[in-house]
Backbone as ProteinMPNN parsed JSONL, in Angstrom:
{"seq_chain_A": "RRERMIKNDLPFVVIHMAAVAGSGAKPISIFKLVAGSGEYKGVESELRKVVNYINLLGYDLSTALRMVASTTPSMRFRDVLNGMISTIESGGSLKSYLNSMAEDTMHTYQEERKKYVQALSTYSDIYTGVLIAAPLLFIVTLAIINLLGGTIGGLSVEAISMIGTYAAIPFLNVAFLIFLSVVQPEL", "coords_chain_A": {"N_chain_A": [[33.065, 60.374, 8.322], [32.44, 57.8, 9.244], [35.018, 56.868, 9.528], [35.969, 58.474, 11.621], [34.264, 57.653, 13.68], [35.025, 54.965, 13.918], [37.665, 55.327, 14.671], [37.346, 56.449, 17.233], [36.101, 54.363, 18.612], [37.872, 52.258, 18.394], [40.097, 51.692, 20.335], [38.687, 50.63, 22.517], [37.247, 48.549, 21.416], [39.312, 46.833, 20.646], [40.379, 46.222, 23.139], [38.189, 44.851, 24.226], [38.075, 42.716, 22.403], [40.547, 41.541, 22.984], [40.077, 40.683, 25.583], [38.081, 38.773, 25.17], [39.507, 36.995, 23.544], [41.404, 36.246, 25.389], [39.941, 34.594, 27.011], [39.966, 32.234, 25.755], [38.342, 31.793, 23.579], [37.235, 30.928, 20.255], [38.551, 32.453, 17.271], [36.504, 33.436, 15.468], [34.396, 33.63, 17.202], [35.132, 35.792, 18.712], [34.616, 37.959, 17.045], [31.852, 37.655, 16.669], [30.831, 38.0, 19.3], [31.707, 40.608, 20.011], [30.607, 42.156, 17.95], [27.932, 41.674, 18.41], [27.493, 42.931, 20.808], [26.623, 45.578, 20.751], [27.753, 47.904, 21.657], [29.644, 49.336, 20.27], [29.22, 51.353, 17.971], [30.593, 52.479, 15.809], [32.385, 50.526, 14.835], [30.904, 48.288, 14.625], [29.491, 47.609, 12.22], [31.597, 46.873, 10.561], [32.621, 44.64, 11.887], [30.44, 42.961, 11.744], [30.422, 42.464, 9.032], [32.642, 40.783, 8.781], [31.721, 38.512, 10.178], [29.489, 37.879, 8.572], [30.711, 37.356, 6.082], [31.966, 34.983, 6.717], [29.918, 33.261, 7.763], [27.738, 33.467, 5.925], [28.791, 33.607, 3.301], [30.762, 31.746, 3.31], [33.539, 32.109, 3.503], [36.929, 31.694, 4.699], [38.402, 32.707, 7.873], [40.698, 34.347, 7.538], [40.455, 35.282, 4.886], [38.018, 36.628, 5.057], [38.731, 38.653, 6.886], [40.654, 39.975, 5.325], [39.018, 40.955, 3.263], [37.351, 42.776, 4.63], [39.3, 44.473, 5.669], [40.206, 45.63, 3.338], [38.168, 47.338, 2.638], [37.529, 49.003, 4.75], [37.243, 52.296, 6.139], [39.115, 53.22, 7.937], [42.482, 53.541, 8.555], [43.922, 52.684, 10.759], [42.306, 50.659, 11.882], [42.413, 48.918, 9.753], [45.098, 48.194, 9.903], [45.045, 46.781, 12.324], [43.39, 44.613, 11.633], [44.91, 43.451, 9.541], [47.163, 42.733, 11.005], [46.001, 40.807, 12.63], [45.419, 38.886, 10.702], [48.021, 38.15, 9.905], [48.952, 37.111, 12.32], [47.188, 34.959, 12.77], [47.663, 33.368, 10.484], [50.372, 32.767, 10.767], [50.395, 31.27, 12.972], [50.658, 32.397, 15.438], [50.076, 33.821, 18.736], [46.949, 34.964, 19.164], [45.795, 36.18, 21.318], [47.998, 37.419, 22.62], [48.77, 39.19, 20.595], [46.456, 40.831, 20.367], [46.376, 41.894, 22.945], [48.727, 43.449, 22.975], [48.094, 45.239, 20.913], [45.88, 46.439, 22.071], [47.019, 47.867, 24.176], [48.606, 49.616, 22.674], [46.731, 51.013, 21.024], [45.168, 52.214, 23.004], [47.031, 53.834, 24.242], [47.616, 55.619, 22.147], [45.072, 56.769, 21.86], [44.809, 58.059, 24.361], [46.9, 59.909, 24.166], [45.983, 61.513, 22.045], [43.731, 62.629, 23.268], [44.976, 64.093, 25.311], [46.328, 65.994, 23.759], [44.132, 67.322, 22.697], [42.999, 68.439, 25.017], [45.039, 70.184, 25.73], [44.923, 71.883, 23.526], [42.387, 72.955, 23.961], [42.913, 74.415, 26.252], [44.541, 76.406, 25.219], [42.695, 77.587, 23.486], [40.901, 78.582, 25.369], [42.418, 80.563, 26.561], [42.728, 82.29, 24.389], [40.054, 82.971, 23.971], [39.5, 84.309, 26.374], [41.207, 86.522, 26.132], [40.425, 87.734, 23.638], [37.585, 87.857, 23.598], [36.722, 88.643, 26.103], [38.515, 90.348, 27.617], [39.354, 92.218, 25.591], [36.867, 93.43, 24.604], [36.137, 94.765, 26.99], [38.233, 96.62, 27.312], [37.808, 98.018, 24.964], [35.29, 99.183, 25.416], [35.922, 100.83, 27.615], [37.727, 102.547, 26.36], [35.98, 103.723, 24.508], [34.293, 105.027, 26.306], [36.01, 106.97, 27.349], [36.58, 108.423, 25.033], [34.027, 109.368, 24.526], [33.656, 111.065, 26.713], [35.528, 113.026, 26.112], [34.461, 113.947, 23.86], [33.539, 113.514, 20.575], [33.831, 111.722, 17.468], [34.132, 108.526, 15.845], [35.371, 107.593, 12.879], [33.229, 108.922, 11.719], [31.041, 107.939, 13.026], [28.98, 108.035, 15.911], [29.963, 107.636, 19.355], [28.105, 106.259, 20.847], [26.686, 104.815, 18.875], [28.704, 103.123, 17.91], [29.266, 101.65, 20.236], [26.808, 100.351, 20.556], [26.7, 98.782, 18.21], [28.947, 97.154, 18.67], [28.178, 95.888, 21.1], [25.688, 94.64, 20.568], [26.009, 93.321, 18.137], [28.743, 92.695, 17.174], [30.151, 91.4, 19.393], [28.299, 89.262, 20.168], [28.275, 87.909, 17.678], [31.002, 87.117, 17.413], [31.173, 85.407, 19.635], [29.367, 83.357, 18.919], [30.642, 82.474, 16.583], [33.0, 81.497, 17.718], [31.98, 79.372, 19.254], [31.033, 77.72, 17.193], [33.449, 77.132, 15.94], [34.692, 75.643, 18.015], [32.955, 73.427, 18.102], [33.508, 72.279, 15.669], [36.232, 71.521, 15.815], [36.203, 69.749, 17.902], [36.733, 66.462, 19.035], [34.776, 63.534, 18.414], [33.013, 62.129, 21.051]], "CA_chain_A": [[32.314, 60.206, 9.554], [32.657, 56.424, 9.699], [36.408, 56.748, 9.959], [36.084, 59.099, 12.939], [33.586, 56.793, 14.65], [35.882, 53.795, 14.126], [38.836, 55.799, 15.412], [36.976, 56.637, 18.632], [35.736, 53.081, 19.221], [38.898, 51.235, 18.203], [40.805, 51.204, 21.522], [37.792, 49.868, 23.383], [36.942, 47.307, 20.696], [40.485, 45.956, 20.721], [40.437, 45.731, 24.526], [37.12, 43.848, 24.336], [38.51, 41.543, 21.637], [41.637, 40.911, 23.733], [39.476, 39.994, 26.732], [37.414, 37.568, 24.667], [40.569, 36.077, 23.111], [42.031, 35.739, 26.611], [39.104, 33.547, 27.604], [40.168, 31.003, 24.988], [37.305, 31.655, 22.548], [37.696, 30.823, 18.868], [38.624, 33.787, 16.66], [35.217, 33.887, 14.923], [33.565, 33.984, 18.357], [35.523, 37.144, 19.121], [33.879, 38.905, 16.204], [30.425, 37.522, 16.955], [30.519, 38.586, 20.606], [31.917, 42.059, 20.011], [29.614, 42.75, 17.036], [26.616, 41.537, 19.022], [27.383, 43.664, 22.073], [25.893, 46.82, 20.528], [28.425, 49.011, 22.329], [30.603, 50.016, 19.408], [28.473, 51.673, 16.751], [31.504, 52.78, 14.714], [33.061, 49.338, 14.322], [29.95, 47.182, 14.579], [29.192, 47.183, 10.846], [32.785, 46.199, 10.028], [32.697, 43.326, 12.515], [29.341, 42.151, 11.182], [30.865, 42.035, 7.704], [33.519, 39.614, 8.974], [30.853, 37.383, 10.541], [28.674, 37.531, 7.408], [31.572, 36.721, 5.068], [32.246, 33.604, 7.139], [28.697, 32.46, 7.924], [26.858, 33.475, 4.756], [29.498, 33.375, 2.041], [31.626, 30.585, 3.466], [34.969, 32.415, 3.473], [37.653, 31.426, 5.933], [38.583, 33.914, 8.671], [41.727, 35.208, 6.94], [39.884, 35.922, 3.696], [37.006, 37.588, 5.527], [39.448, 39.798, 7.441], [41.245, 40.707, 4.191], [37.943, 41.663, 2.551], [36.933, 43.912, 5.445], [40.444, 45.389, 5.738], [40.335, 46.355, 2.066], [37.076, 48.305, 2.454], [37.309, 49.861, 5.916], [37.771, 53.647, 5.934], [40.103, 53.535, 8.965], [43.799, 52.924, 8.356], [44.318, 52.039, 12.016], [41.555, 49.402, 11.972], [42.987, 48.071, 8.702], [46.338, 47.65, 10.451], [44.688, 45.776, 13.328], [42.908, 43.413, 10.923], [46.042, 42.822, 8.847], [47.966, 42.089, 12.045], [45.297, 39.579, 13.025], [45.62, 37.924, 9.616], [49.401, 37.647, 10.016], [49.057, 36.304, 13.541], [46.447, 33.712, 12.56], [48.322, 32.55, 9.456], [51.691, 32.32, 11.216], [50.207, 30.407, 14.135], [50.997, 33.142, 16.653], [49.053, 33.951, 19.772], [46.02, 36.071, 18.915], [45.635, 36.837, 22.618], [49.155, 38.306, 22.813], [48.701, 40.262, 19.597], [45.385, 41.758, 20.722], [46.782, 42.61, 24.159], [49.693, 44.495, 22.607], [47.363, 46.256, 20.139], [45.021, 47.16, 23.017], [47.878, 48.85, 24.841], [49.032, 50.605, 21.683], [45.614, 51.874, 20.622], [44.758, 53.017, 24.157], [48.056, 54.875, 24.413], [47.365, 56.607, 21.09], [43.82, 57.45, 22.224], [45.098, 58.956, 25.484], [47.733, 61.01, 23.667], [45.118, 62.407, 21.273], [42.911, 63.358, 24.238], [45.843, 65.079, 25.957], [46.54, 67.076, 22.796], [42.889, 68.086, 22.604], [42.862, 69.223, 26.247], [46.001, 71.284, 25.611], [44.374, 72.824, 22.549], [41.292, 73.66, 24.634], [43.523, 75.393, 27.148], [44.951, 77.526, 24.361], [41.472, 78.254, 23.025], [40.316, 79.349, 26.47], [43.231, 81.777, 26.698], [42.353, 83.168, 23.273], [38.706, 83.462, 24.261], [39.603, 85.295, 27.457], [41.829, 87.734, 25.614], [39.715, 88.376, 22.53], [36.155, 88.061, 23.802], [36.393, 89.181, 27.431], [39.35, 91.513, 27.934], [39.346, 93.217, 24.509], [35.657, 94.257, 24.644], [36.182, 95.659, 28.152], [39.129, 97.727, 26.97], [37.146, 98.79, 23.905], [34.237, 99.982, 26.052], [36.593, 101.871, 28.4], [38.232, 103.518, 25.382], [34.818, 104.461, 23.988], [33.813, 105.921, 27.366], [36.939, 108.105, 27.408], [36.346, 109.219, 23.825], [32.729, 110.012, 24.706], [33.856, 112.174, 27.641], [36.274, 114.071, 25.417], [33.614, 114.413, 22.765], [34.092, 113.192, 19.274], [33.29, 110.569, 16.735], [35.131, 107.637, 15.258], [34.97, 107.245, 11.516], [31.952, 109.531, 11.406], [29.987, 107.337, 13.852], [29.002, 108.454, 17.306], [30.433, 106.627, 20.301], [26.931, 105.456, 21.212], [26.411, 103.882, 17.768], [29.773, 102.114, 17.898], [29.078, 100.757, 21.383], [25.623, 99.514, 20.274], [27.104, 97.78, 17.201], [29.826, 96.199, 19.345], [27.464, 95.137, 22.129], [24.577, 93.826, 20.055], [26.326, 92.609, 16.889], [30.099, 92.144, 17.064], [30.471, 90.46, 20.473], [27.531, 88.009, 20.003], [28.746, 87.207, 16.48], [32.275, 86.467, 17.726], [30.9, 84.29, 20.543], [28.767, 82.271, 18.128], [31.706, 81.96, 15.71], [33.897, 80.714, 18.565], [31.288, 78.112, 19.57], [31.043, 76.898, 15.975], [34.826, 76.659, 15.803], [34.907, 74.581, 19.001], [32.21, 72.222, 17.721], [34.171, 71.683, 14.5], [37.499, 70.9, 16.182], [36.008, 68.788, 18.986], [36.606, 65.064, 18.629], [33.519, 62.903, 18.841], [33.24, 61.331, 22.262]], "C_chain_A": [[32.524, 58.798, 10.116], [34.08, 56.246, 10.218], [36.598, 57.329, 11.36], [35.413, 58.244, 14.01], [34.427, 55.552, 14.96], [37.087, 54.18, 14.974], [38.525, 55.938, 16.902], [36.654, 55.329, 19.34], [36.889, 52.084, 19.267], [39.624, 50.794, 19.474], [39.944, 50.292, 22.39], [37.388, 48.543, 22.735], [38.106, 46.34, 20.821], [40.647, 45.403, 22.132], [39.394, 44.635, 24.735], [37.521, 42.564, 23.606], [39.623, 40.799, 22.373], [41.088, 40.136, 24.928], [38.792, 38.706, 26.293], [38.452, 36.538, 24.222], [41.265, 35.462, 24.321], [41.231, 34.647, 27.289], [39.225, 32.225, 26.855], [39.128, 30.78, 23.907], [37.945, 31.544, 21.165], [37.687, 32.22, 18.244], [37.292, 34.287, 16.097], [34.282, 34.294, 16.054], [33.881, 35.384, 18.856], [34.691, 38.155, 18.35], [32.381, 38.842, 16.462], [30.049, 38.226, 18.257], [30.644, 40.104, 20.6], [30.892, 42.745, 19.113], [28.219, 42.713, 17.657], [26.434, 42.339, 20.294], [26.59, 44.963, 21.931], [26.542, 48.041, 21.157], [29.263, 49.874, 21.398], [29.973, 50.289, 18.048], [29.399, 51.93, 15.558], [32.07, 51.541, 14.054], [32.096, 48.179, 14.096], [29.68, 46.691, 13.156], [30.378, 46.446, 10.228], [32.897, 44.789, 10.604], [31.598, 42.396, 11.997], [29.693, 41.654, 9.778], [31.738, 40.789, 7.807], [32.667, 38.379, 9.254], [30.025, 36.937, 9.334], [29.497, 36.87, 6.307], [31.84, 35.261, 5.418], [30.978, 32.756, 7.135], [27.86, 32.376, 6.65], [27.573, 33.122, 3.459], [30.512, 32.245, 2.111], [33.115, 30.858, 3.37], [35.625, 31.944, 4.762], [37.944, 32.759, 6.621], [39.594, 34.874, 8.036], [41.193, 35.963, 5.731], [38.854, 36.973, 4.099], [37.675, 38.837, 6.102], [40.092, 40.637, 6.339], [40.19, 41.542, 3.462], [37.521, 42.909, 3.326], [38.064, 44.937, 5.528], [40.572, 46.214, 4.458], [39.262, 47.428, 1.884], [36.871, 49.249, 3.633], [37.915, 51.248, 5.684], [38.901, 54.013, 6.907], [41.409, 52.785, 8.714], [44.224, 52.148, 9.611], [43.6, 50.695, 12.191], [42.063, 48.415, 10.925], [44.273, 47.424, 9.208], [46.063, 46.57, 11.488], [44.245, 44.483, 12.637], [44.043, 42.693, 10.197], [46.987, 42.143, 9.829], [47.329, 40.801, 12.537], [45.481, 38.499, 11.968], [47.011, 37.308, 9.734], [49.561, 36.729, 11.212], [48.373, 34.959, 13.362], [47.196, 32.803, 11.592], [49.691, 32.045, 9.886], [51.606, 31.418, 12.444], [50.577, 31.077, 15.444], [49.825, 33.212, 17.612], [48.199, 35.189, 19.497], [45.804, 36.864, 20.198], [46.767, 37.838, 22.847], [49.109, 39.476, 21.845], [47.646, 41.295, 19.994], [45.71, 42.532, 22.0], [47.766, 43.726, 23.833], [49.018, 45.601, 21.802], [46.447, 47.069, 21.049], [45.829, 48.228, 23.743], [48.255, 49.976, 23.888], [47.899, 51.559, 21.307], [45.134, 52.741, 21.783], [45.762, 54.132, 24.417], [47.853, 55.989, 23.384], [46.121, 57.427, 21.41], [44.062, 58.463, 23.343], [45.94, 60.145, 25.037], [46.9, 62.011, 22.867], [44.229, 63.235, 22.201], [43.732, 64.422, 24.961], [46.083, 66.272, 25.034], [45.295, 67.95, 22.688], [42.688, 68.965, 23.834], [43.833, 70.407, 26.221], [45.503, 72.331, 24.619], [43.229, 73.62, 23.172], [41.813, 74.713, 25.605], [43.961, 76.635, 26.368], [43.733, 78.306, 23.884], [40.841, 79.081, 24.137], [41.105, 80.633, 26.724], [42.89, 82.784, 25.605], [40.984, 83.782, 23.532], [38.75, 84.558, 25.327], [40.167, 86.611, 26.939], [40.973, 88.474, 24.61], [38.271, 88.718, 22.877], [35.755, 88.513, 25.21], [37.196, 90.456, 27.687], [39.272, 92.6, 26.862], [38.054, 94.043, 24.489], [35.616, 95.218, 25.848], [37.077, 96.878, 27.878], [38.508, 98.634, 25.911], [36.07, 99.707, 24.498], [34.849, 101.11, 26.884], [37.124, 102.966, 27.471], [37.096, 104.357, 24.817], [34.279, 105.435, 25.039], [34.698, 107.16, 27.475], [36.74, 109.019, 26.207], [35.033, 109.979, 23.945], [32.85, 111.215, 25.649], [34.583, 113.353, 26.972], [35.464, 114.685, 24.291], [34.279, 114.103, 21.433], [33.406, 111.986, 18.668], [34.452, 109.735, 16.221], [34.628, 107.213, 13.888], [33.611, 107.803, 11.146], [30.786, 108.953, 12.193], [30.11, 107.834, 15.278], [29.469, 107.293, 18.181], [29.284, 105.702, 20.695], [26.615, 104.429, 20.13], [27.452, 102.773, 17.721], [29.601, 101.14, 19.058], [27.862, 99.856, 21.188], [25.973, 98.417, 19.261], [27.98, 96.72, 17.856], [29.083, 95.303, 20.309], [26.433, 94.174, 21.555], [24.882, 93.054, 18.779], [27.687, 91.926, 16.945], [30.396, 91.092, 18.132], [29.618, 89.184, 20.379], [27.978, 87.205, 18.773], [30.043, 86.464, 16.761], [32.091, 85.285, 18.681], [30.308, 83.091, 19.795], [29.819, 81.652, 17.212], [32.677, 81.091, 16.509], [33.264, 79.375, 18.938], [31.254, 77.175, 18.371], [32.432, 76.313, 15.756], [35.096, 75.504, 16.763], [34.166, 73.298, 18.628], [32.847, 71.526, 16.525], [35.431, 70.933, 14.908], [37.361, 69.844, 17.278], [35.939, 67.37, 18.454], [35.301, 64.49, 19.151], [33.812, 62.007, 20.03], [32.452, 60.057, 22.261]], "O_chain_A": [[32.757, 58.627, 11.313], [34.313, 55.563, 11.215], [37.303, 56.75, 12.187], [35.929, 58.121, 15.121], [34.532, 55.137, 16.114], [37.479, 53.447, 15.883], [39.352, 55.584, 17.742], [36.906, 55.195, 20.537], [36.884, 51.167, 20.089], [39.76, 49.588, 19.68], [40.43, 49.298, 22.93], [37.209, 47.537, 23.423], [37.903, 45.153, 21.075], [41.012, 44.24, 22.303], [39.683, 43.608, 25.351], [37.333, 41.463, 24.124], [39.644, 39.569, 22.386], [41.581, 39.054, 25.248], [38.905, 37.675, 26.957], [38.299, 35.346, 24.489], [41.668, 34.299, 24.288], [41.78, 33.858, 28.058], [38.655, 31.216, 27.269], [39.038, 29.679, 23.364], [39.061, 32.015, 20.945], [36.899, 33.075, 18.648], [36.984, 35.47, 16.241], [33.466, 35.201, 15.889], [33.003, 36.082, 19.364], [34.134, 39.089, 18.927], [31.712, 39.875, 16.472], [29.063, 38.961, 18.309], [29.78, 40.803, 21.129], [30.363, 43.799, 19.469], [27.419, 43.625, 17.447], [25.32, 42.42, 20.813], [25.951, 45.403, 22.887], [25.935, 49.112, 21.187], [29.556, 51.026, 21.717], [30.176, 49.537, 17.095], [29.036, 51.634, 14.42], [32.221, 51.507, 12.832], [32.446, 47.197, 13.441], [29.643, 45.484, 12.916], [30.191, 45.503, 9.458], [33.231, 43.848, 9.884], [31.812, 41.195, 11.835], [29.304, 40.553, 9.387], [31.594, 39.854, 7.019], [32.864, 37.328, 8.644], [29.876, 35.738, 9.1], [29.032, 35.926, 5.669], [31.931, 34.408, 4.536], [30.962, 31.661, 6.572], [27.328, 31.312, 6.335], [27.021, 32.417, 2.614], [31.06, 31.832, 1.089], [33.892, 29.924, 3.173], [34.965, 31.81, 5.792], [37.756, 33.82, 6.025], [39.364, 36.082, 8.003], [41.455, 37.156, 5.576], [38.826, 38.072, 3.546], [37.234, 39.955, 5.835], [40.08, 41.866, 6.406], [40.439, 42.69, 3.092], [37.352, 43.978, 2.739], [37.812, 46.14, 5.464], [40.999, 47.368, 4.499], [39.426, 48.331, 1.063], [36.107, 50.207, 3.522], [38.989, 51.359, 5.093], [39.573, 55.024, 6.708], [41.436, 51.555, 8.667], [44.821, 51.076, 9.511], [44.214, 49.71, 12.601], [42.133, 47.213, 11.183], [44.509, 46.24, 8.968], [46.763, 45.558, 11.532], [44.674, 43.392, 13.013], [44.126, 41.465, 10.234], [47.552, 41.094, 9.522], [48.021, 39.824, 12.826], [45.678, 37.33, 12.299], [47.162, 36.088, 9.67], [50.225, 35.696, 11.13], [48.918, 33.928, 13.758], [47.348, 31.608, 11.847], [50.131, 30.997, 9.415], [52.612, 30.872, 12.899], [50.786, 30.402, 16.452], [48.732, 32.723, 17.328], [48.678, 36.32, 19.589], [45.648, 38.085, 20.159], [46.515, 38.982, 23.228], [49.375, 40.616, 22.225], [47.91, 42.497, 19.961], [45.354, 43.704, 22.119], [47.646, 44.831, 24.361], [49.333, 46.776, 21.986], [46.256, 48.264, 20.822], [45.372, 49.359, 23.903], [48.224, 51.149, 24.257], [48.091, 52.774, 21.277], [44.735, 53.886, 21.57], [45.38, 55.247, 24.773], [47.913, 57.17, 23.726], [46.122, 58.647, 21.249], [43.576, 59.592, 23.278], [45.714, 61.269, 25.487], [47.091, 63.22, 22.996], [43.999, 64.417, 21.944], [43.244, 65.527, 25.199], [46.045, 67.421, 25.474], [45.393, 69.174, 22.598], [42.254, 70.11, 23.712], [43.482, 71.508, 26.644], [45.648, 73.531, 24.853], [43.111, 74.824, 22.94], [41.215, 75.778, 25.757], [43.767, 77.766, 26.815], [43.739, 79.537, 23.877], [40.306, 80.16, 23.882], [40.527, 81.667, 27.06], [42.779, 83.982, 25.864], [40.786, 84.98, 23.33], [38.111, 85.6, 25.189], [39.664, 87.685, 27.27], [40.805, 89.69, 24.703], [37.783, 89.777, 22.481], [34.574, 88.739, 25.475], [36.623, 91.515, 27.944], [39.138, 93.779, 27.189], [38.133, 95.265, 24.367], [35.122, 96.34, 25.736], [36.711, 98.014, 28.179], [38.66, 99.855, 25.954], [35.962, 100.872, 24.115], [34.345, 102.233, 26.859], [36.989, 104.156, 27.756], [37.235, 105.571, 24.663], [33.857, 106.542, 24.702], [34.199, 108.268, 27.67], [36.732, 110.242, 26.344], [34.943, 111.124, 23.504], [32.231, 112.254, 25.421], [34.284, 114.517, 27.238], [35.743, 115.792, 23.83], [35.452, 114.41, 21.22], [32.544, 111.343, 19.266], [35.596, 110.187, 16.171], [33.593, 106.558, 13.762], [32.905, 107.207, 10.331], [29.656, 109.42, 12.049], [31.213, 108.03, 15.787], [29.38, 106.128, 17.795], [29.479, 104.497, 20.856], [26.306, 103.281, 20.448], [27.111, 101.608, 17.513], [29.77, 99.933, 18.883], [27.884, 98.703, 21.618], [25.587, 97.261, 19.435], [27.785, 95.525, 17.63], [29.318, 94.096, 20.345], [26.321, 93.032, 22.002], [24.085, 92.208, 18.374], [27.777, 90.71, 16.78], [30.85, 89.997, 17.801], [30.177, 88.094, 20.503], [28.05, 85.977, 18.82], [30.176, 85.298, 16.387], [32.779, 84.272, 18.551], [30.71, 81.95, 20.021], [29.88, 80.429, 17.08], [33.126, 80.056, 16.018], [33.945, 78.35, 18.938], [31.429, 75.966, 18.522], [32.571, 75.135, 15.426], [35.669, 74.491, 16.363], [34.692, 72.202, 18.818], [32.735, 70.308, 16.387], [35.685, 69.835, 14.414], [38.316, 69.117, 17.551], [35.178, 67.091, 17.527], [34.79, 64.905, 20.191], [34.757, 61.219, 20.007], [32.536, 59.278, 23.21]]}, "name": "protein", "num_of_chains": 1, "seq": "RRERMIKNDLPFVVIHMAAVAGSGAKPISIFKLVAGSGEYKGVESELRKVVNYINLLGYDLSTALRMVASTTPSMRFRDVLNGMISTIESGGSLKSYLNSMAEDTMHTYQEERKKYVQALSTYSDIYTGVLIAAPLLFIVTLAIINLLGGTIGGLSVEAISMIGTYAAIPFLNVAFLIFLSVVQPEL"}
């Protein structure tokens, strides 16, 4: 759950961090400001750990970032933190690094959303076929069988239509809604 929350917040956190770094703030200030904003519930606890390791335990920024990177459940956030460590220790531009990571994480986020929208399109086609068209055809078939007179599997046409109408179709609709809630990314 934490990993999914971090994954959803990460592009926006990195953009926020890049903006703060672009203003010329010290690296520790980046973490303080973003953690204190209250906007990123998924990443907030990880950022607070960095601030606490520095302020309370006296670690330097690189060590604090390493400690958080080693315990975070998100591989992508771990990569961002390790990249920050490399940039800080090599004397590179943190602003440039965060700007490039912001573009990269936002691109990945947009691609994942596009894939989800495409999957939803497929699911809507399946829903239309299985839960709208198929029951209509089934009812028409039952009506024809009823006119000709007969039973199906020893059950009357009326009993089959009642089971389909009041049990099978609602069950399939509920199952489809549960499926959609499971595959939906957290927004």
